[in-house]
Short mmCIF file of N, CA, C and O in Angstrom, two decimals:
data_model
loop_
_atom_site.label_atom_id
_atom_site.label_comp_id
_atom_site.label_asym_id
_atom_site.label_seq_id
_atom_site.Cartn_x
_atom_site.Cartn_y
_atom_site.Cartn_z
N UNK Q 216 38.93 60.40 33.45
CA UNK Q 216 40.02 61.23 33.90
C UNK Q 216 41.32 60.87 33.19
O UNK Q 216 42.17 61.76 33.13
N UNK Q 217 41.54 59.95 32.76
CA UNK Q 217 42.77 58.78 32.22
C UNK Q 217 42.64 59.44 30.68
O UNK Q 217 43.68 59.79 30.13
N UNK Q 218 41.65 59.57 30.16
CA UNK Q 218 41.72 60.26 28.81
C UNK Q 218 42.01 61.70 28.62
O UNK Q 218 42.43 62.20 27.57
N UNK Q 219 41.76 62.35 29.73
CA UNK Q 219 42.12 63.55 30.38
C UNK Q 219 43.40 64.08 30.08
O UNK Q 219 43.77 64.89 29.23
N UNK Q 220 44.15 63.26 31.22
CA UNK Q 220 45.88 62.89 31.34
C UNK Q 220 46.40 62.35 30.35
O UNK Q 220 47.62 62.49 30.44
N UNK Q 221 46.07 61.67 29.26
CA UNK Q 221 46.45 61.16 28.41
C UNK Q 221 46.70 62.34 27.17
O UNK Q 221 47.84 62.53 26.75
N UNK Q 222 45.60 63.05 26.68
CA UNK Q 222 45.59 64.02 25.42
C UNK Q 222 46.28 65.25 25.92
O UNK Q 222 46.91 65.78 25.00
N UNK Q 223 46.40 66.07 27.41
CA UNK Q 223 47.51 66.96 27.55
C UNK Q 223 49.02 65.90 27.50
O UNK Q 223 49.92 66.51 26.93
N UNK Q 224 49.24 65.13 27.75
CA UNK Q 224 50.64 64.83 27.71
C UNK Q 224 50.62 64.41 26.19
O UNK Q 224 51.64 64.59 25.54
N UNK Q 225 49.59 63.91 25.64
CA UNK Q 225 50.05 64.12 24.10
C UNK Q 225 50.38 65.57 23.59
O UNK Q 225 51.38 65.66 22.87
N UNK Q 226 49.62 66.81 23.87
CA UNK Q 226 49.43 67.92 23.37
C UNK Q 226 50.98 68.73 24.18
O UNK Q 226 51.33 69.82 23.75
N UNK Q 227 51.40 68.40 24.77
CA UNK Q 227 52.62 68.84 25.45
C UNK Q 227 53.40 67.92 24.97
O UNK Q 227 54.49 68.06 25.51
N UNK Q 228 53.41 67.09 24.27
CA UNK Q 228 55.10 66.21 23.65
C UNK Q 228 55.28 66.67 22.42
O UNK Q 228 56.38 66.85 21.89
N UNK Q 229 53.57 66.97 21.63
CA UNK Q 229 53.52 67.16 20.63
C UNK Q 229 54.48 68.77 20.10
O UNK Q 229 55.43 69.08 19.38
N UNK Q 230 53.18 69.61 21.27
CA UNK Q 230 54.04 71.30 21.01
C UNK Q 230 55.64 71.45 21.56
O UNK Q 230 56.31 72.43 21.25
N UNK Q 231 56.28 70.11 22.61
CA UNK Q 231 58.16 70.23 22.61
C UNK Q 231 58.25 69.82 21.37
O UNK Q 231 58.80 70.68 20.69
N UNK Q 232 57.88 68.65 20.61
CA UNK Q 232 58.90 68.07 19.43
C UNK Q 232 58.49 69.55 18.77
O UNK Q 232 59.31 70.46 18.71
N UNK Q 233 57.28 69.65 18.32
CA UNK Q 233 57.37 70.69 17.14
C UNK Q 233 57.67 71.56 17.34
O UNK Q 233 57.86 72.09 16.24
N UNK Q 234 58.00 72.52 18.43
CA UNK Q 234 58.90 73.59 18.78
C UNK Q 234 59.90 74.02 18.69
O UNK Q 234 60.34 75.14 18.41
N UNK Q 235 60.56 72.55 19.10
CA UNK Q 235 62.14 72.27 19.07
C UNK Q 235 62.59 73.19 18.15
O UNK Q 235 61.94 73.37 17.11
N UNK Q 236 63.78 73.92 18.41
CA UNK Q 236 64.66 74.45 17.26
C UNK Q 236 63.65 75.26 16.12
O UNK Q 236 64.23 75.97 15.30
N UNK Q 237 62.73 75.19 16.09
CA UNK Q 237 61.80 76.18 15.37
C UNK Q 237 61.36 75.22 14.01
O UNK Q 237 61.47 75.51 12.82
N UNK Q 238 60.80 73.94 14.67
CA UNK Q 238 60.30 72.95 13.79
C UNK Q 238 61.56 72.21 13.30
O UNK Q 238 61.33 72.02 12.11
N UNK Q 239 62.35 71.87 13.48
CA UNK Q 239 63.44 71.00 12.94
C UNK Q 239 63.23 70.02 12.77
O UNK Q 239 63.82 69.34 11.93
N UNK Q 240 62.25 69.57 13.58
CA UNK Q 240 62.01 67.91 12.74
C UNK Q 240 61.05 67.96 12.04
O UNK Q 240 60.58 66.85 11.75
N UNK Q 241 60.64 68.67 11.70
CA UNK Q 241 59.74 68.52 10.55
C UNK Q 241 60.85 67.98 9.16
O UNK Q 241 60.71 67.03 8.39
N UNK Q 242 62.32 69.34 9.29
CA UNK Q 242 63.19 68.67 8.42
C UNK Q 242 63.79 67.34 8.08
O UNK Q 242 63.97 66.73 7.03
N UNK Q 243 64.06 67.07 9.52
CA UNK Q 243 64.11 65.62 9.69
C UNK Q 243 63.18 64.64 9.08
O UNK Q 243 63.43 64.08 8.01
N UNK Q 244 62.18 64.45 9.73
CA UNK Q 244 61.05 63.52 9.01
C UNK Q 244 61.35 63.35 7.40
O UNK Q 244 61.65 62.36 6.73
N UNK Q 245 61.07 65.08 6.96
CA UNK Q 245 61.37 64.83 5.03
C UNK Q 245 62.62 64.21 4.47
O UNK Q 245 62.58 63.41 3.54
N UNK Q 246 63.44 64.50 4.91
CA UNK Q 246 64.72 63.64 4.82
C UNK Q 246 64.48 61.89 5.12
O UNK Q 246 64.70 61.05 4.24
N UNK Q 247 63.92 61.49 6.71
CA UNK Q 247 63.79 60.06 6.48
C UNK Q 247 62.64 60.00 5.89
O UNK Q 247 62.50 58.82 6.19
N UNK Q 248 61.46 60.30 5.16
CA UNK Q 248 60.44 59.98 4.29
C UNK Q 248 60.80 59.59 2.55
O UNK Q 248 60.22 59.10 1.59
N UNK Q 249 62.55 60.31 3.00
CA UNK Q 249 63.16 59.92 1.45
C UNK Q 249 63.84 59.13 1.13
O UNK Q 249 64.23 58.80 0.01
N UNK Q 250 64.20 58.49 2.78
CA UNK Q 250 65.24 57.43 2.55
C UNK Q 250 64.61 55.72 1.45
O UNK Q 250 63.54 55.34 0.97
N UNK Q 251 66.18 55.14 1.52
CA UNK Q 251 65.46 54.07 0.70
C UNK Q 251 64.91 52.69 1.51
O UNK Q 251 64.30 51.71 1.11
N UNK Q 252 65.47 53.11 2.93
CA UNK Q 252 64.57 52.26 3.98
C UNK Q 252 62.90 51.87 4.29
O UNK Q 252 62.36 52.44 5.24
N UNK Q 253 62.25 51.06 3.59
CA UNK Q 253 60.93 50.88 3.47
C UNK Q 253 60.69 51.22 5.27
O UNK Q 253 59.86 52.02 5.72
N UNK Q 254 61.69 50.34 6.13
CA UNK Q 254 60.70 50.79 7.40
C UNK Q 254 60.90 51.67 7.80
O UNK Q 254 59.99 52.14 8.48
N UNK Q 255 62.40 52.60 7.65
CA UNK Q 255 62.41 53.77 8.22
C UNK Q 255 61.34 54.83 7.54
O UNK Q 255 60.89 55.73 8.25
N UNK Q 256 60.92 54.71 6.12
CA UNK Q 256 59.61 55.59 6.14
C UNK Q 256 58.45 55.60 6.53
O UNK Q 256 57.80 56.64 6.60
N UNK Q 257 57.76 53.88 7.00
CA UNK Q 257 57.36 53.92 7.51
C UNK Q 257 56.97 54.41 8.63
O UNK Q 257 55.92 55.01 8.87
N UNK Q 258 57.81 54.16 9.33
CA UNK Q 258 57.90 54.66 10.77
C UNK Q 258 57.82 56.13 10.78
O UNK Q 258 57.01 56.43 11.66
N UNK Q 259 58.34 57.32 10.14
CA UNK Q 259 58.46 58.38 9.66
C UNK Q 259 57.17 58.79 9.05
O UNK Q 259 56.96 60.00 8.96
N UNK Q 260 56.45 58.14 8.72
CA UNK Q 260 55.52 58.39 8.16
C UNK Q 260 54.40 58.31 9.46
O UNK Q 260 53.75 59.26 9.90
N UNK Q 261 54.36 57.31 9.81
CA UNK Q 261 53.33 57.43 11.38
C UNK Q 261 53.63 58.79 12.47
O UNK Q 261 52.71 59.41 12.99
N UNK Q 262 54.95 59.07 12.68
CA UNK Q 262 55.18 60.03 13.50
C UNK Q 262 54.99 61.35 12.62
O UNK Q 262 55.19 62.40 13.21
N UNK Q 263 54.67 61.41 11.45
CA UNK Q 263 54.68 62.78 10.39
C UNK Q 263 53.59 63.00 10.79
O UNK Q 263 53.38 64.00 11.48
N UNK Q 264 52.39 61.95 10.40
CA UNK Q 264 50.93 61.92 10.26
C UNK Q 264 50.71 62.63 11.85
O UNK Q 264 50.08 63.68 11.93
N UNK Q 265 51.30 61.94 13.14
CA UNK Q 265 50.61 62.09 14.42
C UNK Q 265 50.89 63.52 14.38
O UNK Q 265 50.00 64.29 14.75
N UNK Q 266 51.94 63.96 14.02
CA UNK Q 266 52.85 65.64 14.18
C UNK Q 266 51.43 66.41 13.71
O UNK Q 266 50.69 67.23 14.25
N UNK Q 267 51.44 65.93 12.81
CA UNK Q 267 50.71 67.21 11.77
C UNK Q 267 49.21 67.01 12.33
O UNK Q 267 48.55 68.04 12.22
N UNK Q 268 48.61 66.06 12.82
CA UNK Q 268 47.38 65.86 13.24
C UNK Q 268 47.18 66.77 14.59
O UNK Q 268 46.14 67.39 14.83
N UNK Q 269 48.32 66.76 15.41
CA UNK Q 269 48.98 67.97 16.73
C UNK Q 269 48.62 69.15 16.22
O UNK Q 269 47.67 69.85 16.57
N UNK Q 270 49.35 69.35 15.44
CA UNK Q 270 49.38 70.69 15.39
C UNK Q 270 48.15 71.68 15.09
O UNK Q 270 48.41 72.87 14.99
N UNK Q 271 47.02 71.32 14.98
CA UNK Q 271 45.78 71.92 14.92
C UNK Q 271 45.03 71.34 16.58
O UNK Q 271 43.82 71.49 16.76
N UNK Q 272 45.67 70.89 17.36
CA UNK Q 272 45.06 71.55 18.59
C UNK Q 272 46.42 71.88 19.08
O UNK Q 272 46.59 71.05 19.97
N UNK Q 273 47.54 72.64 19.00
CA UNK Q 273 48.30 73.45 19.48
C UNK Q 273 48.30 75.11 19.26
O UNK Q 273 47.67 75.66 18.35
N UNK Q 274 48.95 75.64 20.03
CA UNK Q 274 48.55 77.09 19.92
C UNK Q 274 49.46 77.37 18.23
O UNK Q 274 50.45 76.72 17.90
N UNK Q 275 49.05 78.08 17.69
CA UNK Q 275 49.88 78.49 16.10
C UNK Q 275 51.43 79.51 16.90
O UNK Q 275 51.54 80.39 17.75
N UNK Q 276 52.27 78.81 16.11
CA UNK Q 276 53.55 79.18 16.17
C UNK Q 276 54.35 79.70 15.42
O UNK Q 276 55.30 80.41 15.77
N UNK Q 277 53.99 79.31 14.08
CA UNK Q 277 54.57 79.72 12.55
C UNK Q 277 54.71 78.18 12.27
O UNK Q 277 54.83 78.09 11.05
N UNK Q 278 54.73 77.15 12.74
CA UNK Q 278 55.29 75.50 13.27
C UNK Q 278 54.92 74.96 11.74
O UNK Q 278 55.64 74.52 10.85
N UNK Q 279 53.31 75.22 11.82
CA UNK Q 279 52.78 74.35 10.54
C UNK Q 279 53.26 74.97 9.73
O UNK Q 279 53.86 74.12 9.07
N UNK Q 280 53.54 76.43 9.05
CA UNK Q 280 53.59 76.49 7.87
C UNK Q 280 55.18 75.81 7.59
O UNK Q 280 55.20 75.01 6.65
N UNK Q 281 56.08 75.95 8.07
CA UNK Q 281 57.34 74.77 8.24
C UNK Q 281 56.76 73.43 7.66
O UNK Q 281 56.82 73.21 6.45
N UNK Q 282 56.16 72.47 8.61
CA UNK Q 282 55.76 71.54 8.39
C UNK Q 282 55.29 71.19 7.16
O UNK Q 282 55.65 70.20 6.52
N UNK Q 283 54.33 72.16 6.78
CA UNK Q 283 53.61 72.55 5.46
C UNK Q 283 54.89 72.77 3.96
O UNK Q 283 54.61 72.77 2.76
N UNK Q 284 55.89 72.89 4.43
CA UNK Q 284 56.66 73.07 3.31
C UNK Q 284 57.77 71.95 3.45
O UNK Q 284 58.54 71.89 2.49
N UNK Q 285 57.94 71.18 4.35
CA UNK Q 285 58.67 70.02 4.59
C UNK Q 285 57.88 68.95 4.30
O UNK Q 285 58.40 68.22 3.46
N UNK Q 286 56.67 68.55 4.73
CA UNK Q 286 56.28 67.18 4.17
C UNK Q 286 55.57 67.07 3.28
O UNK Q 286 55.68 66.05 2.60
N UNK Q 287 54.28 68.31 2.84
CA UNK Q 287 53.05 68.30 1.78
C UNK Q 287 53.57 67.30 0.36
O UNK Q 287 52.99 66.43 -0.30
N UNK Q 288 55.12 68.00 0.29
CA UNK Q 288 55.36 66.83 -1.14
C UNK Q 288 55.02 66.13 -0.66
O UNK Q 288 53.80 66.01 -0.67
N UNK Q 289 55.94 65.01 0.23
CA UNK Q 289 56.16 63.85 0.53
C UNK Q 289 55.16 63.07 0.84
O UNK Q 289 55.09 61.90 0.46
N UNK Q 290 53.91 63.91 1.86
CA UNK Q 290 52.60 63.19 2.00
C UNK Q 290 51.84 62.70 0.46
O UNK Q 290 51.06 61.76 0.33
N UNK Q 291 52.30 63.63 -0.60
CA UNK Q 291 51.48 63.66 -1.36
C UNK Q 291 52.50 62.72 -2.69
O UNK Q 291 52.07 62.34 -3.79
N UNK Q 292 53.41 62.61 -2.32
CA UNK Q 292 54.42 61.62 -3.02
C UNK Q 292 53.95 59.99 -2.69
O UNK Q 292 53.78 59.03 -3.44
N UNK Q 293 53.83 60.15 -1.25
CA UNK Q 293 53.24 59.02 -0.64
C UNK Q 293 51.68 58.15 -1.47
O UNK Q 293 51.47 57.11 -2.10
N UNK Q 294 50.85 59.33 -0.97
CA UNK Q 294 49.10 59.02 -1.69
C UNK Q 294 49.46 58.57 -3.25
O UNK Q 294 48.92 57.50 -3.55
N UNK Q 295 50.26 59.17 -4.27
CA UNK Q 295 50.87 59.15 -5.57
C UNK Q 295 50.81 57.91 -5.73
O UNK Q 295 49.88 57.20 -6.10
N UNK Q 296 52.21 57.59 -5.31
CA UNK Q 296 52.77 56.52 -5.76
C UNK Q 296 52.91 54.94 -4.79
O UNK Q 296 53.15 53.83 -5.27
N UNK Q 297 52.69 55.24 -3.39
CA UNK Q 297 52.44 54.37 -2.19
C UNK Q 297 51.45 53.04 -3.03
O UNK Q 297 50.56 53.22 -3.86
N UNK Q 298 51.91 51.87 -2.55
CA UNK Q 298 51.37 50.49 -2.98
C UNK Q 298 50.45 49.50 -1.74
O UNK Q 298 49.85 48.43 -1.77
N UNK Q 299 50.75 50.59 -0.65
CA UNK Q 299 50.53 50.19 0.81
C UNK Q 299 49.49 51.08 0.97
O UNK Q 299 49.47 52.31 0.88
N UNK Q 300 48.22 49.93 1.35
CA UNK Q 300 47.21 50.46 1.42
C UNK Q 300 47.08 51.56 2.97
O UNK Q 300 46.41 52.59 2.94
N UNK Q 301 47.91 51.06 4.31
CA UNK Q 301 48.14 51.89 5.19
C UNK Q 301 48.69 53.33 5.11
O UNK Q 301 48.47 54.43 5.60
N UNK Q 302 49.37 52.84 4.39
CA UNK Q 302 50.46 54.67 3.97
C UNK Q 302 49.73 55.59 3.28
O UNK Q 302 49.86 56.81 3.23
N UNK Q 303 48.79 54.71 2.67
CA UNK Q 303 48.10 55.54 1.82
C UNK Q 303 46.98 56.55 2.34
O UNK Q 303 46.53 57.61 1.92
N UNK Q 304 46.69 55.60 3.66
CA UNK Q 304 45.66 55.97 4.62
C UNK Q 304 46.31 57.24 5.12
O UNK Q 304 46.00 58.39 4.81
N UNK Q 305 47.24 56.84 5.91
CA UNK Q 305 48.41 57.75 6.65
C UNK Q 305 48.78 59.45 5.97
O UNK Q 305 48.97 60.59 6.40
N UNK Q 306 48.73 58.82 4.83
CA UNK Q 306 49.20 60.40 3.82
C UNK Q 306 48.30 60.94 3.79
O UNK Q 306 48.45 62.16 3.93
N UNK Q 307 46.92 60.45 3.60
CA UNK Q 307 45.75 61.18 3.44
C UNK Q 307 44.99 62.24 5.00
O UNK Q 307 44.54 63.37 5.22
N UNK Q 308 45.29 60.81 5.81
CA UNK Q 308 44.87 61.87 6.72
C UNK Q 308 45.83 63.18 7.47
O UNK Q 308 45.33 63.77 8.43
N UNK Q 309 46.93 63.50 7.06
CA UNK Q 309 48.50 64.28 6.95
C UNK Q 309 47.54 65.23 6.20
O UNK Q 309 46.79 66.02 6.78
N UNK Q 310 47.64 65.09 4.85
CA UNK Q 310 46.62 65.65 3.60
C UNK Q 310 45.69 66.40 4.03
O UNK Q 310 45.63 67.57 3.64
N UNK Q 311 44.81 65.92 4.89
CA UNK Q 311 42.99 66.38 5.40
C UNK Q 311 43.60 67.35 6.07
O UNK Q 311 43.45 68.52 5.71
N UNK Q 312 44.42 67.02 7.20
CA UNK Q 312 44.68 68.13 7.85
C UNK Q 312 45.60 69.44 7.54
O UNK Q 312 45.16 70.51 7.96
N UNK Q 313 46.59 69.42 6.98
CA UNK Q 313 46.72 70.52 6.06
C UNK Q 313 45.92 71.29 5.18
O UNK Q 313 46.27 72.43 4.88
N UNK Q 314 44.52 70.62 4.58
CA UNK Q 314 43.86 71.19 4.18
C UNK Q 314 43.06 72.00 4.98
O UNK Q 314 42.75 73.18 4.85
N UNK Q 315 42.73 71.09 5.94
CA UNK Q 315 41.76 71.69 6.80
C UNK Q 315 42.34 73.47 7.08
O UNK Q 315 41.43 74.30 7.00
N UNK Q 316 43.40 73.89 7.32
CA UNK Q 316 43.34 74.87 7.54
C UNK Q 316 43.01 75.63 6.80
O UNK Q 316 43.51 75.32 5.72
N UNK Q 317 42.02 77.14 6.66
CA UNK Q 317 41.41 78.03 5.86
C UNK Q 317 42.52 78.52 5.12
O UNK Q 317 42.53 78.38 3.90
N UNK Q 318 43.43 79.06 5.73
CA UNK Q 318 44.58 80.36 4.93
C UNK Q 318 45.53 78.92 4.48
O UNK Q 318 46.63 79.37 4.15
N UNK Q 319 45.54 77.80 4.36
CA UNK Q 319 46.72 77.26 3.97
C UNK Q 319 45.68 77.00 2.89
O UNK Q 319 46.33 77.26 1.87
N UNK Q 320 44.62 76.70 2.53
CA UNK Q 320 44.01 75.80 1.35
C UNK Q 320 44.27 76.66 0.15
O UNK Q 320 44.36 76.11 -0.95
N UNK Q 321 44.39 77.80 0.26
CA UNK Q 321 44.27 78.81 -0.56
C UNK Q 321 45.83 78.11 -1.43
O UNK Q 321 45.85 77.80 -2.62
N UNK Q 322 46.73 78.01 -0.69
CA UNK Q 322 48.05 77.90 -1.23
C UNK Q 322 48.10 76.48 -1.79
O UNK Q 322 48.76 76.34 -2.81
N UNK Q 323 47.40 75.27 -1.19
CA UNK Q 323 47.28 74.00 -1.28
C UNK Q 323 46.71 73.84 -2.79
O UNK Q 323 47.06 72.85 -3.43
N UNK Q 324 45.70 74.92 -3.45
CA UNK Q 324 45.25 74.24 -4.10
C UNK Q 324 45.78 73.64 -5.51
O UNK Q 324 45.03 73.02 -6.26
N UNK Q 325 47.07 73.85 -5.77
CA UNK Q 325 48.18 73.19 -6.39
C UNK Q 325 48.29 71.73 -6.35
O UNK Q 325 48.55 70.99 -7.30
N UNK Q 326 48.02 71.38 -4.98
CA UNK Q 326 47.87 69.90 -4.90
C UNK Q 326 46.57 68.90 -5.18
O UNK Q 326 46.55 67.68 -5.33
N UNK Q 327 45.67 69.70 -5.18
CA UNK Q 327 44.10 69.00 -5.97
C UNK Q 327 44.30 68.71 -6.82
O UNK Q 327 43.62 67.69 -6.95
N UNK Q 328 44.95 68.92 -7.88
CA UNK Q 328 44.85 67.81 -9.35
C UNK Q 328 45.67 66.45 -8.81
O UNK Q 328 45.12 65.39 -9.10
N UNK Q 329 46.99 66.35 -8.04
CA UNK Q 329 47.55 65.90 -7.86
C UNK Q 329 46.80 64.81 -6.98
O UNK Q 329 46.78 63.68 -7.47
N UNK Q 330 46.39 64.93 -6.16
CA UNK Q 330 45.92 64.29 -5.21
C UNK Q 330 44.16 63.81 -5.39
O UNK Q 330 43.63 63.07 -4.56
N UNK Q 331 43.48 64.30 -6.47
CA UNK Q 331 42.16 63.96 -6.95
C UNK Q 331 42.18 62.76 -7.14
O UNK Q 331 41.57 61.99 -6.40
N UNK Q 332 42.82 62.41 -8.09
CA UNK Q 332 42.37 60.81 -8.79
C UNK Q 332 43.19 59.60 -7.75
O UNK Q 332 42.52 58.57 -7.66
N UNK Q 333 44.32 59.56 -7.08
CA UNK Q 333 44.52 58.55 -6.06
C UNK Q 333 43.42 58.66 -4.99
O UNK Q 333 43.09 57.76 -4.21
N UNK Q 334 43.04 59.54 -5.04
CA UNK Q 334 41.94 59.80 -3.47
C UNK Q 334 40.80 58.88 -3.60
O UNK Q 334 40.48 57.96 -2.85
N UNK Q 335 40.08 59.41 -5.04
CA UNK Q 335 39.22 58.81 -5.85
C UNK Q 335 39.49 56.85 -6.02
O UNK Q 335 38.60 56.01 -6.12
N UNK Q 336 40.67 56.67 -6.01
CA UNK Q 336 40.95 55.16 -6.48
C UNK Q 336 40.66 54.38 -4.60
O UNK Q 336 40.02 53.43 -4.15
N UNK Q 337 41.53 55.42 -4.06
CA UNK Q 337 41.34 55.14 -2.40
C UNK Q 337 39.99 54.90 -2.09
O UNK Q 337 39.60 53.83 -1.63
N UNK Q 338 39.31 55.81 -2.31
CA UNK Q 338 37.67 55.83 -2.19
C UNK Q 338 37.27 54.05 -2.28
O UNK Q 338 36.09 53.68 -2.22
#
């Protein structure tokens, strides 16, 4: 029952933050994902990953494709050039799930060359 109560109050914090203002923190996040604060991207980077992992059990809003144009660099800036084997984790699974959607892959596939050979080294 505890796991129950647990994944709606995730799925309800998740669909207020990403709602907010019509995805605004999605802007946010890309902004601190650029700062030169190693932990503030960190940290930015865990709450990006959980966002975007939300948003495919939330009802569709227009939310992701926002999201989708605020962090995809940055996740994929991350997998790039990231030295941290966690972040690297972190970007990827950000990554999976953007892909995962049918009508976004179509647009994504710009990022497959990009993202092939770190994936591959990750492997």
């Amino acid at each position: 029952m505890r796991g129950g109560l647990q994944g709606k109050w995730e799925k309800r914090v998740a669909f207020v933050l990403c709602n907010h203002d019509h995805g605004a923190i999605f802007k946010a996040l890309e902004e601190c994902l650029r700062s030169k604060s190693m932990g503030m991207v960190k940290s930015c980077l865990v709450a990006a990953t959980w966002l975007i992992h939300m948003l495919s059990s939330l009802p569709q809003t227009g939310v992701k494709m926002i999201a989708s144009r605020c962090l995809l660099d940055q996740f994929t800036e991350v997998l790039c050039s990231s030295r941290n084997f966690e972040e690297k984790i972190l970007a990827t699974l950000a990554l999976k799930s953007f892909i995962s959607d049918p009508d976004a892959l179509k647009e994504r596939g710009t990022y497959a060359k990009c993202i092939y050979k770190p994936l591959r080294k990750l492997k």
